Coordinates of C-alpha atoms in Angstrom, one line a residue:
M1 CA 118.7 83.9 93.2
C2 CA 121.2 85.9 95.3
G3 CA 123.2 88.7 93.7
I4 CA 127.0 89.2 93.9
I5 CA 128.9 92.4 93.2
A6 CA 132.6 93.1 93.5
H7 CA 134.7 96.1 92.6
I8 CA 138.4 97.0 92.4
G9 CA 139.8 100.3 91.1
E10 CA 141.4 103.6 92.0
D11 CA 138.4 105.1 93.7
S12 CA 136.4 104.1 96.8
A13 CA 134.6 100.7 96.3
L14 CA 131.7 101.3 98.7
S15 CA 129.6 103.5 96.4
P16 CA 129.7 101.1 93.3
L17 CA 129.1 98.2 95.6
I18 CA 125.9 99.7 97.1
T19 CA 124.7 100.8 93.6
G20 CA 125.4 97.4 92.3
L21 CA 123.4 95.7 95.0
E22 CA 120.5 98.1 94.3
K23 CA 120.6 97.0 90.6
L24 CA 120.7 93.3 91.7
E25 CA 118.0 93.3 94.3
Y26 CA 115.6 91.5 92.0
R27 CA 117.8 88.5 92.5
G28 CA 117.3 88.4 96.3
Y29 CA 116.0 90.7 99.0
D30 CA 116.1 88.8 102.3
S31 CA 119.3 90.5 103.4
A32 CA 122.4 92.4 102.1
G33 CA 125.9 93.2 103.0
V34 CA 129.3 94.4 101.9
A35 CA 132.9 93.9 102.9
V36 CA 135.8 96.3 101.9
K37 CA 139.5 96.1 102.5
N38 CA 140.4 99.3 104.4
G39 CA 144.2 98.9 104.6
S40 CA 144.2 97.6 108.2
G41 CA 141.7 94.8 108.0
L42 CA 138.3 94.1 106.6
D43 CA 135.2 96.2 107.3
V44 CA 132.0 94.3 107.0
W45 CA 128.4 95.7 107.2
K46 CA 125.4 93.4 106.7
C47 CA 121.8 93.1 107.9
S48 CA 118.6 91.3 107.2
G49 CA 116.1 93.2 105.1
R50 CA 116.4 95.2 101.9
V51 CA 119.5 96.9 100.4
S52 CA 118.0 100.2 101.5
D53 CA 118.3 99.1 105.1
L54 CA 122.0 98.3 104.5
K55 CA 122.5 101.7 102.8
N56 CA 120.9 103.5 105.7
S57 CA 123.2 101.8 108.2
I58 CA 126.4 103.0 106.4
D59 CA 125.3 106.3 105.0
D60 CA 127.7 108.2 107.2
V61 CA 130.6 105.9 106.6
E62 CA 133.7 107.3 104.8
T63 CA 136.3 104.9 103.5
K64 CA 139.0 105.0 100.9
A65 CA 139.0 101.2 100.5
N66 CA 139.3 100.6 96.7
L67 CA 138.3 96.9 96.7
G68 CA 135.3 95.1 98.1
I69 CA 132.5 92.6 97.7
G70 CA 128.8 92.7 98.2
H71 CA 125.8 90.4 98.3
T72 CA 122.0 90.5 98.3
R73 CA 120.5 87.3 99.5
W74 CA 117.6 85.0 98.7
S75 CA 117.7 82.4 101.5
T76 CA 118.4 78.7 100.9
H77 CA 120.3 77.6 104.0
G78 CA 119.1 79.3 107.1
P79 CA 116.5 82.1 107.6
P80 CA 117.1 85.7 106.7
T81 CA 118.9 87.1 109.7
D82 CA 121.7 89.5 110.3
T83 CA 124.0 86.5 111.2
N84 CA 123.1 84.6 108.0
A85 CA 123.6 87.6 105.8
H86 CA 126.6 87.7 103.5
P87 CA 129.5 88.4 103.4
H88 CA 130.7 85.6 105.7
T89 CA 134.1 85.7 107.4
D90 CA 136.3 83.3 109.2
V91 CA 136.5 83.8 113.0
S92 CA 139.5 86.1 112.7
E93 CA 137.8 88.2 110.0
R94 CA 140.8 87.7 107.8
V95 CA 138.7 86.3 104.9
A96 CA 135.4 87.6 103.6
V97 CA 133.3 85.7 101.0
V98 CA 130.0 86.2 99.1
H99 CA 128.4 83.2 97.5
N100 CA 125.5 82.2 95.2
G101 CA 124.5 78.6 94.9
I102 CA 124.7 75.5 97.2
V103 CA 127.8 73.8 98.6
E104 CA 126.5 70.3 98.7
N105 CA 129.3 68.8 100.9
Y106 CA 129.3 71.7 103.4
E107 CA 128.3 69.5 106.3
R108 CA 131.3 67.2 105.8
I109 CA 133.7 70.2 105.4
K110 CA 132.2 71.9 108.4
E111 CA 132.7 68.8 110.6
I112 CA 136.4 68.6 109.6
L113 CA 137.0 72.3 110.2
I114 CA 135.3 72.2 113.6
G115 CA 137.6 69.3 114.5
E116 CA 140.5 71.5 113.6
G117 CA 139.3 74.3 115.9
Y118 CA 137.5 76.6 113.5
E119 CA 134.3 78.2 114.7
F120 CA 130.9 78.8 113.0
T121 CA 128.2 81.2 113.9
S122 CA 125.6 81.0 111.1
D123 CA 123.2 78.5 109.6
T124 CA 124.5 78.8 106.1
D125 CA 126.6 76.5 103.9
T126 CA 128.6 79.6 102.7
E127 CA 130.4 79.9 106.0
V128 CA 132.6 76.9 105.3
I129 CA 134.2 78.8 102.4
P130 CA 136.0 81.6 104.3
N131 CA 137.0 79.1 107.0
L132 CA 138.4 76.7 104.4
V133 CA 140.4 79.5 102.9
S134 CA 141.7 80.4 106.3
Y135 CA 142.6 76.7 106.9
Y136 CA 144.8 76.7 103.9
L137 CA 146.3 80.1 104.7
D138 CA 147.2 78.7 108.2
R139 CA 149.1 75.9 106.5
G140 CA 151.4 78.3 104.7
N141 CA 149.6 78.7 101.3
E142 CA 149.7 81.9 99.5
P143 CA 146.2 83.6 99.1
V144 CA 145.8 82.5 95.5
A145 CA 146.7 78.9 96.3
A146 CA 144.5 78.9 99.4
F147 CA 141.5 80.0 97.3
Q148 CA 142.3 77.5 94.6
H149 CA 142.5 74.6 97.1
T150 CA 139.2 75.7 98.6
I151 CA 137.4 75.7 95.3
E152 CA 138.8 72.2 94.6
D153 CA 137.3 71.0 97.8
L154 CA 133.8 72.3 97.1
E155 CA 131.0 70.2 95.5
G156 CA 127.8 71.7 94.1
S157 CA 127.0 74.9 92.2
Y158 CA 128.4 78.2 93.1
A159 CA 129.6 81.7 92.2
I160 CA 132.0 83.0 94.7
A161 CA 133.9 86.2 95.3
A162 CA 136.4 86.6 98.2
V163 CA 138.8 89.2 99.7
I164 CA 141.7 88.4 102.0
D165 CA 143.2 90.9 104.5
G166 CA 146.8 91.9 103.5
N167 CA 146.2 91.1 99.9
D168 CA 145.2 93.5 97.1
S169 CA 143.2 91.1 94.9
I170 CA 139.6 89.8 94.6
Y171 CA 139.4 86.1 94.0
A172 CA 136.4 84.6 92.3
A173 CA 135.1 81.3 90.8
R174 CA 132.0 80.0 89.1
Q175 CA 130.6 76.5 88.7
G176 CA 126.9 76.3 87.6
S177 CA 126.0 79.8 88.8
P178 CA 126.4 83.0 86.7
L179 CA 129.3 85.3 87.2
V180 CA 130.5 88.0 84.8
L181 CA 133.5 90.3 84.7
G182 CA 133.0 94.0 83.8
V183 CA 136.0 95.8 82.4
G184 CA 136.1 99.6 82.9
D185 CA 138.7 102.3 82.8
D186 CA 141.2 101.4 85.5
E187 CA 138.6 99.4 87.3
Y188 CA 137.0 96.0 87.2
Y189 CA 133.7 94.5 88.4
L190 CA 132.4 91.0 89.2
A191 CA 128.7 90.4 89.3
S192 CA 125.9 87.9 88.9
D193 CA 124.4 89.9 86.1
V194 CA 125.4 92.8 83.8
P195 CA 122.9 95.4 85.1
A196 CA 125.0 95.6 88.3
F197 CA 127.7 97.6 86.7
L198 CA 126.1 98.8 83.4
D199 CA 126.2 102.4 84.6
H200 CA 130.0 102.1 84.6
T201 CA 130.9 99.9 81.7
D202 CA 129.4 97.9 78.8
E203 CA 132.5 95.8 78.3
V204 CA 131.9 92.3 79.7
V205 CA 133.8 89.0 80.0
Y206 CA 131.5 86.0 80.4
L207 CA 133.2 83.6 82.7
E208 CA 132.8 79.9 82.1
D209 CA 132.2 77.0 84.5
G210 CA 135.4 76.0 86.1
D211 CA 137.0 79.4 85.8
M212 CA 138.9 80.8 88.7
V213 CA 139.8 84.5 88.6
E214 CA 142.2 86.8 90.3
V215 CA 141.3 90.5 89.8
M216 CA 143.9 93.2 90.5
T217 CA 143.9 96.9 89.9
D218 CA 146.3 96.4 86.9
G219 CA 144.8 93.3 85.3
V220 CA 143.0 90.0 85.5
T221 CA 144.2 86.4 85.6
I222 CA 141.8 83.6 84.6
V223 CA 142.6 79.9 85.1
D224 CA 140.2 77.3 83.6
E225 CA 139.0 74.0 85.0
N226 CA 142.2 72.4 83.7
D227 CA 144.4 74.8 85.6
Q228 CA 145.4 76.5 82.3
L229 CA 145.8 80.2 81.9
V230 CA 143.2 81.4 79.4
Q231 CA 142.1 84.6 77.8
R232 CA 138.3 85.2 77.6
E233 CA 137.0 87.5 74.9
I234 CA 135.8 91.0 76.0
E235 CA 132.3 91.6 74.5
Q236 CA 130.2 94.8 74.4
V237 CA 126.6 94.4 75.6
D238 CA 124.0 96.4 73.6
W239 CA 121.8 97.2 76.7
Q240 CA 121.6 100.8 77.7
P241 CA 122.0 102.0 81.3
D242 CA 118.5 103.5 81.3
E243 CA 117.0 100.1 80.5
T244 CA 117.9 99.0 84.0
G245 CA 116.0 101.9 85.8
K246 CA 112.3 102.5 86.4
G247 CA 112.3 105.8 84.6
Q248 CA 108.8 107.4 84.9
Y249 CA 107.1 104.2 86.2
D250 CA 106.3 103.3 89.7
H251 CA 107.5 99.7 89.3
F252 CA 109.8 97.7 86.9
M253 CA 106.9 95.4 86.1
I254 CA 104.6 98.1 84.7
K255 CA 107.6 99.6 82.8
E256 CA 108.3 96.2 81.3
I257 CA 104.7 95.7 80.4
H258 CA 104.7 99.1 78.6
T259 CA 108.0 98.5 76.8
Q260 CA 106.7 95.4 75.1
P261 CA 106.2 97.2 71.8
T262 CA 109.9 98.0 71.7
S263 CA 111.0 94.5 72.9
L264 CA 108.8 92.8 70.4
Q265 CA 110.1 95.0 67.6
K266 CA 113.6 93.9 68.5
T267 CA 112.6 90.3 68.6
I268 CA 111.1 90.3 65.1
E269 CA 113.6 92.7 63.5
G270 CA 115.1 91.1 60.4
R271 CA 113.2 87.8 61.0
L272 CA 110.1 88.5 58.9
D273 CA 109.6 89.0 55.2
P274 CA 106.1 90.5 54.9
D275 CA 106.4 91.1 51.2
E276 CA 106.9 87.4 50.6
G277 CA 104.6 86.4 53.5
T278 CA 107.4 84.3 55.1
T279 CA 109.6 84.1 58.2
D280 CA 113.3 84.5 57.9
L281 CA 115.0 82.9 60.9
D282 CA 118.7 82.4 60.6
V283 CA 119.2 78.9 61.9
D284 CA 122.3 77.0 60.8
M285 CA 121.1 73.6 62.1
D286 CA 119.6 71.1 59.7
L287 CA 116.1 70.5 61.0
S288 CA 114.7 68.7 58.0
D289 CA 114.6 65.3 59.6
I290 CA 113.3 66.3 63.0
D291 CA 110.6 63.8 64.1
S292 CA 109.8 65.2 67.6
V293 CA 110.4 68.3 69.7
H294 CA 110.9 68.7 73.4
L295 CA 110.4 72.3 74.6
V296 CA 111.6 72.6 78.2
G297 CA 111.3 75.5 80.7
C298 CA 110.3 76.6 84.2
G299 CA 107.5 78.9 85.3
T300 CA 106.8 81.6 82.7
S301 CA 109.3 80.0 80.3
Y302 CA 107.4 76.7 80.5
H303 CA 104.2 78.5 79.5
A304 CA 106.0 80.0 76.5
A305 CA 107.1 76.4 75.7
L306 CA 103.4 75.3 75.9
F307 CA 102.6 78.1 73.4
G308 CA 105.3 76.9 71.1
A309 CA 104.4 73.3 71.4
S310 CA 100.8 74.0 70.5
L311 CA 101.8 75.8 67.4
L312 CA 104.2 73.0 66.3
N313 CA 101.5 70.4 66.8
R314 CA 99.2 72.5 64.6
C315 CA 101.9 72.2 61.9
D316 CA 102.0 68.3 62.3
V317 CA 105.3 68.4 64.1
S318 CA 105.1 66.2 67.2
A319 CA 106.0 68.5 70.2
R320 CA 105.8 68.4 74.0
A321 CA 106.3 71.1 76.5
I322 CA 107.9 69.6 79.6
R323 CA 108.7 71.2 83.0
A324 CA 112.5 71.3 83.3
S325 CA 112.4 69.9 86.8
E326 CA 110.5 66.8 85.5
Y327 CA 112.5 66.3 82.3
D328 CA 114.4 63.2 83.4
L329 CA 111.3 61.6 84.9
N330 CA 108.8 62.1 82.1
T331 CA 110.6 61.8 78.8
G332 CA 112.5 58.5 78.5
T333 CA 115.3 58.3 75.9
P334 CA 114.7 60.9 73.1
S335 CA 114.8 59.6 69.5
E336 CA 117.8 60.1 67.3
N337 CA 116.1 62.8 65.4
A338 CA 114.5 64.7 68.3
L339 CA 115.1 68.4 68.8
F340 CA 115.5 69.9 72.3
I341 CA 114.6 73.5 72.9
A342 CA 115.6 75.1 76.2
V343 CA 113.4 78.1 77.0
T344 CA 115.1 80.3 79.6
Q345 CA 115.1 84.1 80.0
S346 CA 118.3 84.2 82.0
G347 CA 120.0 81.2 80.4
E348 CA 121.1 80.3 83.9
T349 CA 118.0 78.4 85.3
A350 CA 119.4 75.4 87.1
D351 CA 116.6 72.9 86.2
T352 CA 116.6 73.9 82.6
L353 CA 120.4 73.7 82.3
G354 CA 120.2 70.2 83.9
A355 CA 117.7 69.1 81.2
L356 CA 119.8 70.7 78.5
R357 CA 122.9 68.8 79.6
R358 CA 120.9 65.5 79.6
A359 CA 119.8 66.2 76.0
N360 CA 123.4 67.0 75.0
D361 CA 124.6 63.8 76.6
A362 CA 121.9 61.9 74.6
G363 CA 123.3 63.4 71.4
V364 CA 120.2 65.2 70.2
D365 CA 120.2 68.6 68.6
T366 CA 119.7 71.4 71.1
I367 CA 118.6 75.1 70.8
A368 CA 118.5 77.7 73.6
V369 CA 115.8 80.4 73.3
T370 CA 117.2 82.9 75.7
N371 CA 117.5 86.6 76.4
V372 CA 121.1 86.8 77.7
V373 CA 124.0 86.7 75.2
Q374 CA 126.7 84.3 76.2
S375 CA 124.6 82.9 79.1
T376 CA 125.3 79.3 80.1
A377 CA 122.4 77.9 78.1
A378 CA 123.5 79.9 75.0
R379 CA 127.0 78.5 75.3
E380 CA 126.1 74.9 76.0
A381 CA 123.3 74.5 73.4
D382 CA 124.2 73.7 69.8
E383 CA 122.7 77.0 68.7
P384 CA 121.3 80.0 70.7
L385 CA 118.3 82.0 69.5
Y386 CA 118.2 85.4 71.3
I387 CA 114.9 87.0 71.9
R388 CA 116.5 90.5 72.2
A389 CA 114.0 91.7 74.9
G390 CA 116.6 93.7 76.8
P391 CA 117.1 93.5 80.6
E392 CA 114.1 92.4 82.6
I393 CA 114.3 93.5 86.2
G394 CA 110.8 92.7 87.6
V395 CA 110.7 89.3 89.2
A396 CA 107.3 88.6 87.4
A397 CA 108.3 88.1 83.8
T398 CA 106.2 90.0 81.3
K399 CA 108.0 91.2 78.1
T400 CA 110.2 88.2 78.0
F401 CA 107.1 85.9 77.8
S402 CA 105.8 87.8 74.7
S403 CA 109.2 87.7 73.1
Q404 CA 109.8 84.0 73.9
A405 CA 106.4 83.1 72.4
V406 CA 107.1 85.1 69.2
M407 CA 110.6 83.6 68.9
L408 CA 109.1 80.1 69.2
T409 CA 106.4 81.0 66.6
L410 CA 109.2 82.0 64.2
L411 CA 111.2 78.8 65.0
G412 CA 108.1 76.7 64.5
Q413 CA 107.5 78.2 61.1
H414 CA 111.1 77.6 60.2
I415 CA 110.8 73.9 61.2
S416 CA 107.6 73.5 59.3
S417 CA 109.1 75.1 56.2
V418 CA 112.1 72.7 56.1
N419 CA 110.5 69.5 57.4
A420 CA 109.0 67.4 54.7
D421 CA 106.4 65.8 57.0
A422 CA 105.2 69.2 58.4
S423 CA 102.6 71.5 57.2
R424 CA 102.5 75.3 57.3
V425 CA 100.4 77.2 59.9
D426 CA 97.0 78.3 58.8
N427 CA 96.9 81.8 57.2
L428 CA 100.7 82.2 57.1
D429 CA 100.5 85.4 55.1
Q430 CA 98.2 86.9 57.8
L431 CA 100.5 85.6 60.6
V432 CA 103.5 87.3 59.1
S433 CA 101.6 90.5 58.4
D434 CA 100.1 90.6 61.9
L435 CA 103.4 89.8 63.6
Q436 CA 104.8 92.9 61.8
E437 CA 101.9 94.9 63.3
L438 CA 102.0 93.3 66.7
P439 CA 104.1 96.0 68.5
D440 CA 101.5 98.6 67.4
A441 CA 98.7 96.3 68.5
V442 CA 100.3 95.9 71.9
E443 CA 100.5 99.7 72.2
Q444 CA 96.8 100.0 71.3
T445 CA 95.9 97.4 73.9
L446 CA 97.9 99.2 76.6
Q447 CA 96.3 102.5 75.8
T448 CA 92.7 101.2 75.8
S449 CA 92.8 98.5 78.5
D450 CA 90.0 98.4 81.1
A451 CA 92.1 96.2 83.4
A452 CA 92.5 98.9 86.1
R453 CA 88.7 99.2 86.5
L454 CA 88.1 95.5 86.6
A455 CA 90.9 95.0 89.1
K456 CA 89.0 97.2 91.5
K457 CA 85.6 95.5 90.7
Y458 CA 86.9 92.0 91.4
L459 CA 89.2 92.7 94.3
D460 CA 89.1 90.5 97.4
N461 CA 87.3 87.6 95.7
D462 CA 87.8 84.0 97.0
S463 CA 89.6 82.8 93.9
Y464 CA 90.4 83.6 90.3
F465 CA 90.1 81.1 87.4
F466 CA 91.6 81.5 84.0
I467 CA 90.5 79.2 81.1
G468 CA 91.5 78.8 77.5
R469 CA 92.1 76.2 74.8
G470 CA 95.1 75.6 72.6
L471 CA 97.2 78.7 72.5
G472 CA 94.7 80.2 74.9
C473 CA 95.5 77.5 77.5
S474 CA 99.1 78.6 77.8
V475 CA 97.9 82.2 78.1
A476 CA 95.4 81.2 80.8
K477 CA 98.1 79.4 82.8
E478 CA 100.5 82.3 82.5
G479 CA 97.8 84.8 83.5
A480 CA 97.1 82.8 86.6
L481 CA 100.8 82.5 87.5
K482 CA 101.3 86.3 87.1
F483 CA 98.2 86.9 89.3
K484 CA 99.3 84.7 92.1
E485 CA 103.0 85.8 91.9
I486 CA 102.3 89.5 92.7
T487 CA 98.8 89.6 94.3
Y488 CA 99.3 86.6 96.6
E489 CA 95.6 85.7 95.8
H490 CA 94.6 82.2 94.8
A491 CA 94.5 81.8 91.0
E492 CA 94.5 78.8 88.7
G493 CA 94.7 78.4 85.0
F494 CA 93.0 75.5 83.2
A495 CA 92.4 74.0 79.8
S496 CA 88.7 75.1 79.4
G497 CA 87.4 71.6 79.1
E498 CA 88.9 70.6 82.5
L499 CA 86.8 73.1 84.4
K500 CA 84.0 70.6 84.6
H501 CA 86.3 67.8 85.7
G502 CA 86.7 69.0 89.3
P503 CA 87.5 72.7 89.5
L504 CA 83.8 73.6 88.9
A505 CA 83.2 72.4 92.4
L506 CA 85.0 75.5 93.7
V507 CA 83.1 78.0 91.6
T508 CA 80.9 80.5 93.4
E509 CA 79.8 84.1 92.8
E510 CA 83.1 85.0 94.4
T511 CA 85.1 83.2 91.7
P512 CA 85.6 85.4 88.6
V513 CA 86.4 83.3 85.5
F514 CA 88.6 85.0 82.8
A515 CA 87.9 83.2 79.5
I516 CA 90.6 83.7 76.9
C517 CA 88.8 83.6 73.5
A518 CA 91.3 85.1 71.2
D519 CA 90.5 82.6 68.4
D520 CA 87.8 80.2 67.4
C521 CA 86.9 78.5 70.6
E522 CA 83.2 77.6 70.9
K523 CA 83.9 75.1 73.7
T524 CA 85.5 77.8 75.9
V525 CA 82.2 79.7 75.5
T526 CA 80.3 76.7 76.6
N527 CA 82.6 76.1 79.6
A528 CA 82.3 79.7 80.6
K529 CA 78.5 79.5 80.5
E530 CA 78.7 76.4 82.8
A531 CA 80.6 78.5 85.4
Q532 CA 78.2 81.4 84.9
T533 CA 75.2 79.2 85.7
R534 CA 76.9 78.5 89.1
G535 CA 77.0 82.2 89.8
A536 CA 80.6 83.0 88.6
P537 CA 81.1 86.3 86.9
I538 CA 82.7 85.9 83.4
V539 CA 85.3 88.2 82.0
A540 CA 85.9 87.7 78.3
V541 CA 89.4 88.3 77.0
S542 CA 88.6 88.5 73.3
P543 CA 88.1 90.6 70.2
P544 CA 84.8 92.6 70.4
S545 CA 83.3 90.5 67.6
H546 CA 83.8 87.1 69.4
A547 CA 80.7 85.2 70.3
I548 CA 81.6 85.2 74.0
A549 CA 81.0 89.0 74.1
D550 CA 77.3 88.3 74.2
T551 CA 77.7 86.0 77.2
A552 CA 80.3 87.7 79.4
D553 CA 79.6 90.0 82.3
E554 CA 82.7 92.1 81.6
H555 CA 85.3 92.3 78.8
L556 CA 88.9 92.9 78.2
Y557 CA 89.1 93.5 74.5
V558 CA 92.0 92.8 72.1
P559 CA 92.3 93.7 68.4
E560 CA 91.1 91.1 65.8
M561 CA 94.3 89.5 64.5
H562 CA 95.8 86.1 63.7
P563 CA 95.2 83.8 66.7
V564 CA 98.9 83.9 67.6
C565 CA 98.9 87.6 68.0
S566 CA 95.4 87.8 69.5
N567 CA 96.5 85.4 72.3
L568 CA 99.6 87.4 73.0
L569 CA 97.5 90.5 73.3
A570 CA 95.2 88.7 75.7
N571 CA 98.3 88.0 77.7
V572 CA 99.0 91.7 77.9
Q573 CA 95.6 92.4 79.3
L574 CA 96.1 89.7 82.0
Q575 CA 99.5 91.2 82.9
L576 CA 97.7 94.6 83.4
L577 CA 95.0 93.0 85.4
S578 CA 97.5 91.3 87.8
Y579 CA 99.5 94.5 88.1
H580 CA 96.5 96.7 89.0
C581 CA 95.1 94.1 91.5
A582 CA 98.5 94.0 93.2
T583 CA 98.6 97.8 93.3
E584 CA 95.2 98.0 94.9
L585 CA 96.4 95.4 97.5
D586 CA 99.6 97.3 98.1
R587 CA 101.8 94.3 97.3
A588 CA 105.6 94.5 96.8
I589 CA 105.2 94.1 93.1
D590 CA 108.8 94.0 92.0
K591 CA 109.9 92.0 95.0
P592 CA 107.1 89.4 95.7
R593 CA 107.6 87.4 98.8
N594 CA 109.6 84.2 98.7
L595 CA 110.5 84.7 95.0
A596 CA 113.6 85.8 93.1
K597 CA 114.2 86.5 89.5
S598 CA 116.7 83.8 88.5
V599 CA 116.6 80.4 90.1
T600 CA 120.1 79.0 89.9
V601 CA 119.8 76.0 92.2
E602 CA 117.7 72.9 91.7

């Protein structure tokens, strides 16, 4: 949530700032703004609305300013207005700041500063930051010291970038919110995420919590949380610039649905041995004595955790999927031999990081299943497992769910192979073989899907139900989440057997029921029939040979494969259904209302 971009170099900063904001708009699109140092003060442009609105307002502006900051906002404190948009300045416009996160003690700081004569105009917590810097400048501190004192006074989570009139540096700090440094030829970038500057450089420094940075045209100084000068390693990201664009597609979401064959191929590469019928996951951690597994995530990542937990339980490994925001309330003290698995695409999700830190404090082994190299989760877990799905820009996660589920499948088989009390999954040889073929099967499903026609047929119904059992239950829940995220229509996912324990009261002829039957699930067929007798149309998401094909009113077919793979193919069909319904309804598919890609506050 919220995107930060900053640039300093020999050329004008305005163009890379705007381009960076366009690349970051998936993180927030309530308002946007930039501030540049023009040699005789700070120029600030900001407005509510999209980055395109900001761009239109400054199209004719010419400036040689070579340093500046920018921001695209997803509102937390205060509504999305011009005044609440970032950057925020002190009353003299000597200091400009962009900020992601929450300043928890801003009310106390604001009260003190008002008492000292400083003025405030917005509803945001961010506005205390430039005024606090100004406060320290007014007391004779040099800019770097004023910024450092300000950071020391703040409580909460934040990523901050600031510019100060009369000074040729950008100052930045991070604590609990992502901030990365891009290193180019005679230029530097700061951003919430790598895609913001990937067109310019693929060399990245991943800043750590507690880091404070001064970026100048001729170098960078980093001070850690102990006020010690540190050198952070420069790493090269393997994402390509064209991965962050839409290419031939109308939306990022449909592009990312269609690139799942490639992302899945990268996920499984080097991790399967089809000749031996085994998985080959490189895990250094000793998991032979694990007696329980907690899989923790939010939203789509939680549904992937459900998928992984279901597989582990089938292998006689006690596993629970837990919503990260509820972890401290619903787990108690984990056993000494528990394993904690954080499932997070970005590696920066605040609730998941909070749960990971509690697990680390409890002394249990921790693994992060994540997409972003050197993300906070990857660094703080005992071991990261990267899903290698490439950058995902669409707010509604698609390819990362598939890759997370496959990674958890591989991890589950690794655990069952080294744990004496566990058993191997049914038909392991077939699973390994079918995982190898999964990218091609996804491509086949994409090319033959009937989701576009069914989207039109069932448009404007009262509600949409998705049901499944076991692995299919997690797919049903994810299908419903995807549908409601981008169509704004009411949708719910249920374990099939729960339909008759309340939700059946809502079923009418205007309530299509999508039954996920990608494996042996007679009870789901029975539950679907119960809804059908109440007038509900039934759409089977299944192989053509499944028994439900004779019952259903419509079908979304998937190839006949091992249940793990068939359920993931069912998920692809539901992604397409959601996309095509949203298209028919003319929704803002890549920028659904009230949502942002990465939720970095609790």
